[in-house]
Amino acid sequence: MPTFFHRDFLCIGHRGFPSAAPENTLRGFELAISAGADALELDVQWVDGGLIVIHDDDLDRTTSGTGRVDAATLGHLRSLDAGGGERIPLLEEVLERVAGRVPINIELKGPGTAGPTVDLLRARAEPTAGILLSAFDHRELEVARSAAPEYPRAALFGRLDRDPVAAAREVGAIAVNVHRRSARSALVKAAQEAGMATLAYTVNDPKEALALRRIGVAGIFTDCPDVMLNTPGLR
Ligand code: G3P
Ligand code: CA
């Protein structure tokens, strides 16, 4: 297994550390690392020639702006307050700041994001072990695989309307990333038998995290890595 999975069970800071700092910001990522998160998760979108780190389609919830992200210019996006004076970071800035201290799960949001993302990773010679690419839209994973097969991929699922293990295998994924309620033992076992890990999102209840670990889930995306890291028996 590539070293994204560098422990038996991973507590992954979901969008950084959103219970302590604005989501998808450099401050949040830094705090998550300080708290001991095993890895980070972030959302990236390709907008106006830039890879920006933001989750929503709209600016309203997380920034001082309004309207659609994909209708904004890069200059405008970069002028906004993403919480507490933080800017919306570029993916490159996050990679620079994290500097390989922990692996990063880069979730590819929106069409056309995979190509520029893997171009950036290659241009920076980012070690493959420090990266896990994921997407709900598996066409983005196919683009990533064609352009840069060396970067590991995880197939991300919302509703399970098809066999997730088969779908993950189709895109050559090393992990199946599912909603916490979909992370059942049969799925986890089937993924393991196919040589894949299962990650569950978004888990903020320590008891649920322990139960997921017991059935073989390899890690959780959590908004509160501090709580999880202080949960006896989880790691
Ligand atoms: O990758 C796990 C999780 O982040 C997916 O859902 O909506 O938080 O991006 P969302
Ligand atoms: Ca995400």
Coordinates of C-alpha atoms and ligand atoms in Angstrom, one line a residue:
M1 CA 0.0 0.0 0.0
P2 CA 1.5 3.4 -0.9
T3 CA 2.4 5.5 2.1
F4 CA -0.7 7.7 2.1
F5 CA -1.8 4.9 4.4
H6 CA 1.1 5.3 6.7
R7 CA -0.7 4.1 9.8
D8 CA -3.2 1.4 10.6
F9 CA -5.9 4.0 11.0
L10 CA -5.9 7.5 9.7
C11 CA -7.5 10.6 11.2
I12 CA -7.7 12.9 8.2
G13 CA -8.4 16.6 8.7
H14 CA -11.5 17.2 6.6
R15 CA -11.0 20.5 4.8
G16 CA -8.3 21.1 7.4
F17 CA -9.6 21.6 10.9
P18 CA -13.0 23.3 10.4
S19 CA -14.1 23.0 14.1
A20 CA -11.1 25.3 14.9
A21 CA -10.3 27.4 11.9
P22 CA -12.0 28.4 8.6
E23 CA -12.3 25.4 6.3
N24 CA -9.9 25.0 3.4
T25 CA -7.5 27.7 4.6
L26 CA -3.8 27.6 5.2
R27 CA -4.5 28.3 8.9
G28 CA -6.8 25.4 9.1
F29 CA -4.3 23.1 7.5
E30 CA -1.5 24.3 9.7
L31 CA -3.7 23.8 12.8
A32 CA -4.6 20.3 11.7
I33 CA -1.0 19.3 11.3
S34 CA -0.2 20.8 14.8
A35 CA -3.0 18.8 16.3
G36 CA -1.4 15.6 14.9
A37 CA -3.8 14.9 12.0
D38 CA -2.4 11.9 10.0
A39 CA -3.3 13.5 6.6
L40 CA -5.3 16.4 5.2
E41 CA -8.2 16.6 2.8
L42 CA -9.0 19.6 0.7
D43 CA -11.3 20.5 -2.3
V44 CA -9.8 22.0 -5.4
Q45 CA -11.5 23.7 -8.4
W46 CA -10.0 24.9 -11.6
V47 CA -11.3 28.5 -12.1
D48 CA -10.1 31.2 -14.4
G49 CA -6.7 29.5 -14.9
G50 CA -6.1 28.9 -11.2
L51 CA -6.4 25.8 -8.9
I52 CA -8.3 27.3 -5.9
V53 CA -9.0 25.4 -2.7
I54 CA -12.7 25.8 -1.9
H55 CA -15.6 23.4 -1.4
D56 CA -18.8 25.0 -2.5
D57 CA -20.0 26.0 -6.0
D58 CA -21.0 29.4 -4.4
L59 CA -18.9 31.9 -2.5
D60 CA -21.6 32.8 0.0
R61 CA -21.1 30.3 2.9
T62 CA -17.3 30.4 3.3
T63 CA -16.2 33.8 2.0
S64 CA -17.0 37.5 2.0
G65 CA -18.1 37.2 -1.6
T66 CA -21.4 36.1 -3.3
G67 CA -22.3 34.2 -6.4
R68 CA -20.9 31.3 -8.3
V69 CA -17.2 30.4 -7.9
D70 CA -16.9 29.5 -11.6
A71 CA -18.3 32.9 -12.6
A72 CA -15.6 34.8 -10.7
T73 CA -12.2 35.9 -11.9
L74 CA -9.1 34.6 -10.1
G75 CA -8.3 38.1 -9.0
H76 CA -11.7 38.5 -7.4
L77 CA -11.5 35.1 -5.7
R78 CA -8.1 36.0 -4.3
S79 CA -9.3 39.3 -2.9
L80 CA -12.0 37.7 -0.8
D81 CA -11.9 36.9 3.0
A82 CA -12.3 33.1 3.5
G83 CA -12.7 33.6 7.3
G84 CA -10.6 35.4 9.9
G85 CA -8.6 37.3 7.3
E86 CA -7.6 34.1 5.5
R87 CA -7.5 34.1 1.7
I88 CA -8.8 31.3 -0.5
P89 CA -5.6 29.4 -1.1
L90 CA -4.2 28.1 -4.3
L91 CA -3.4 24.4 -4.3
E92 CA 0.2 25.3 -4.9
E93 CA 0.3 27.4 -1.8
V94 CA -1.0 24.5 0.3
L95 CA 1.5 22.1 -1.2
E96 CA 4.2 24.7 -0.5
R97 CA 3.1 25.2 3.1
V98 CA 2.5 21.5 4.0
A99 CA 5.8 20.6 2.4
G100 CA 5.3 16.9 2.7
R101 CA 4.8 16.9 6.5
V102 CA 1.6 14.9 6.0
P103 CA -0.1 13.3 3.0
I104 CA -2.8 15.3 1.3
N105 CA -6.1 13.9 -0.2
I106 CA -6.9 16.3 -3.1
E107 CA -10.5 16.1 -4.0
L108 CA -11.1 17.2 -7.6
K109 CA -14.3 19.2 -7.7
G110 CA -15.8 20.4 -10.9
P111 CA -15.0 19.5 -14.5
G112 CA -11.5 20.1 -15.9
T113 CA -9.7 20.1 -12.6
A114 CA -7.8 16.8 -12.9
G115 CA -5.5 17.9 -15.8
P116 CA -4.2 21.1 -14.2
T117 CA -3.8 19.4 -10.9
V118 CA -1.6 16.6 -12.1
D119 CA 0.3 19.0 -14.2
L120 CA 1.1 21.0 -11.0
L121 CA 2.0 17.9 -9.1
R122 CA 4.4 16.8 -11.8
A123 CA 5.9 20.2 -12.2
R124 CA 6.6 20.3 -8.5
A125 CA 7.8 16.7 -8.5
E126 CA 5.5 16.1 -5.6
P127 CA 6.2 12.6 -4.2
T128 CA 3.4 10.2 -5.1
A129 CA 3.3 8.8 -1.6
G130 CA 2.1 12.2 -0.3
I131 CA -0.9 12.5 -2.6
L132 CA -4.2 10.8 -2.9
L133 CA -6.5 12.1 -5.7
S134 CA -10.2 11.6 -5.3
A135 CA -13.4 12.7 -7.1
F136 CA -17.1 11.9 -7.1
D137 CA -17.0 12.4 -10.9
H138 CA -14.9 9.4 -11.9
R139 CA -14.2 10.9 -15.3
E140 CA -11.8 13.2 -13.5
L141 CA -10.0 10.2 -12.1
E142 CA -9.8 8.8 -15.6
V143 CA -8.2 12.0 -16.8
A144 CA -5.8 11.9 -13.9
R145 CA -4.9 8.3 -14.6
S146 CA -4.2 8.9 -18.3
A147 CA -2.1 12.0 -17.6
A148 CA -0.2 10.9 -14.5
P149 CA -0.9 7.3 -13.5
E150 CA 1.7 7.4 -10.8
Y151 CA -0.5 9.5 -8.5
P152 CA -2.8 7.2 -6.5
R153 CA -6.5 7.6 -6.8
A154 CA -9.5 7.0 -4.6
A155 CA -13.0 6.6 -6.0
L156 CA -15.4 8.8 -4.0
F157 CA -19.1 8.0 -3.7
G158 CA -22.2 9.7 -2.5
R159 CA -25.2 7.5 -2.9
L160 CA -24.2 3.9 -3.6
D161 CA -26.2 3.4 -6.8
R162 CA -23.7 0.9 -8.2
D163 CA -21.1 -1.6 -6.9
P164 CA -18.5 0.7 -5.4
V165 CA -15.7 -1.8 -5.4
A166 CA -16.2 -2.6 -9.1
A167 CA -16.4 1.1 -9.9
A168 CA -13.3 1.8 -8.0
R169 CA -11.5 -1.0 -9.7
E170 CA -12.5 0.5 -13.1
V171 CA -10.5 3.6 -12.4
G172 CA -7.6 1.8 -10.8
A173 CA -8.2 3.2 -7.4
I174 CA -6.4 2.2 -4.3
A175 CA -9.3 3.3 -2.0
V176 CA -13.0 3.5 -1.8
N177 CA -14.2 6.7 -0.1
V178 CA -17.8 6.5 1.1
H179 CA -20.2 8.3 3.3
R180 CA -20.0 7.1 6.9
R181 CA -23.4 5.4 6.7
S182 CA -22.3 3.4 3.7
A183 CA -19.2 2.1 5.3
R184 CA -20.6 -1.4 6.2
S185 CA -18.5 -4.4 6.9
A186 CA -19.5 -6.2 3.7
L187 CA -18.3 -3.3 1.6
V188 CA -15.0 -2.9 3.6
K189 CA -14.4 -6.6 3.3
A190 CA -15.0 -6.6 -0.5
A191 CA -12.7 -3.6 -0.9
Q192 CA -10.0 -5.4 1.1
E193 CA -10.3 -8.5 -1.0
A194 CA -9.9 -6.3 -4.1
G195 CA -6.7 -4.8 -2.5
M196 CA -8.4 -1.5 -1.6
A197 CA -8.8 0.5 1.6
T198 CA -12.0 2.1 2.7
L199 CA -12.2 5.7 4.0
A200 CA -15.4 7.1 5.5
Y201 CA -16.6 10.7 5.6
T202 CA -17.4 12.8 7.7
V203 CA -17.1 11.2 11.1
N204 CA -17.2 13.5 14.2
D205 CA -18.5 11.0 16.8
P206 CA -15.7 9.1 18.5
K207 CA -17.9 6.1 19.1
E208 CA -18.8 5.9 15.4
A209 CA -15.1 6.2 14.6
L210 CA -14.2 3.3 16.9
A211 CA -17.0 1.1 15.3
L212 CA -15.7 1.9 11.8
R213 CA -12.2 1.0 12.8
R214 CA -13.5 -2.3 14.2
I215 CA -15.0 -3.3 10.9
G216 CA -11.7 -2.5 9.0
V217 CA -12.2 1.0 7.8
A218 CA -8.7 2.4 7.2
G219 CA -9.4 6.0 8.2
I220 CA -11.9 8.8 8.6
F221 CA -12.4 12.3 7.4
T222 CA -13.1 14.4 10.4
D223 CA -13.9 18.0 11.2
C224 CA -12.4 17.6 14.7
P225 CA -9.1 15.7 14.5
D226 CA -8.3 16.9 18.1
V227 CA -11.3 14.9 19.4
M228 CA -10.4 11.8 17.4
L229 CA -6.7 11.9 18.3
N230 CA -7.7 12.0 22.0
T231 CA -10.1 9.0 21.7
P232 CA -8.5 6.0 23.4
G233 CA -8.2 3.0 21.2
L234 CA -8.7 4.8 17.9
R235 CA -5.0 5.0 17.0
Ligands
G3P1 O1 -13.7 13.4 0.5 C1 -14.5 13.2 1.5 C2 -15.5 14.3 1.6 O2 -14.8 15.5 1.7 C3 -16.5 14.4 0.5 O3 -17.6 15.2 0.7 O4 -18.8 17.3 0.4 O5 -17.1 17.2 2.2 O6 -16.4 17.3 -0.2 P1 -17.5 16.8 0.8
CA2 CA -14.1 17.2 0.1

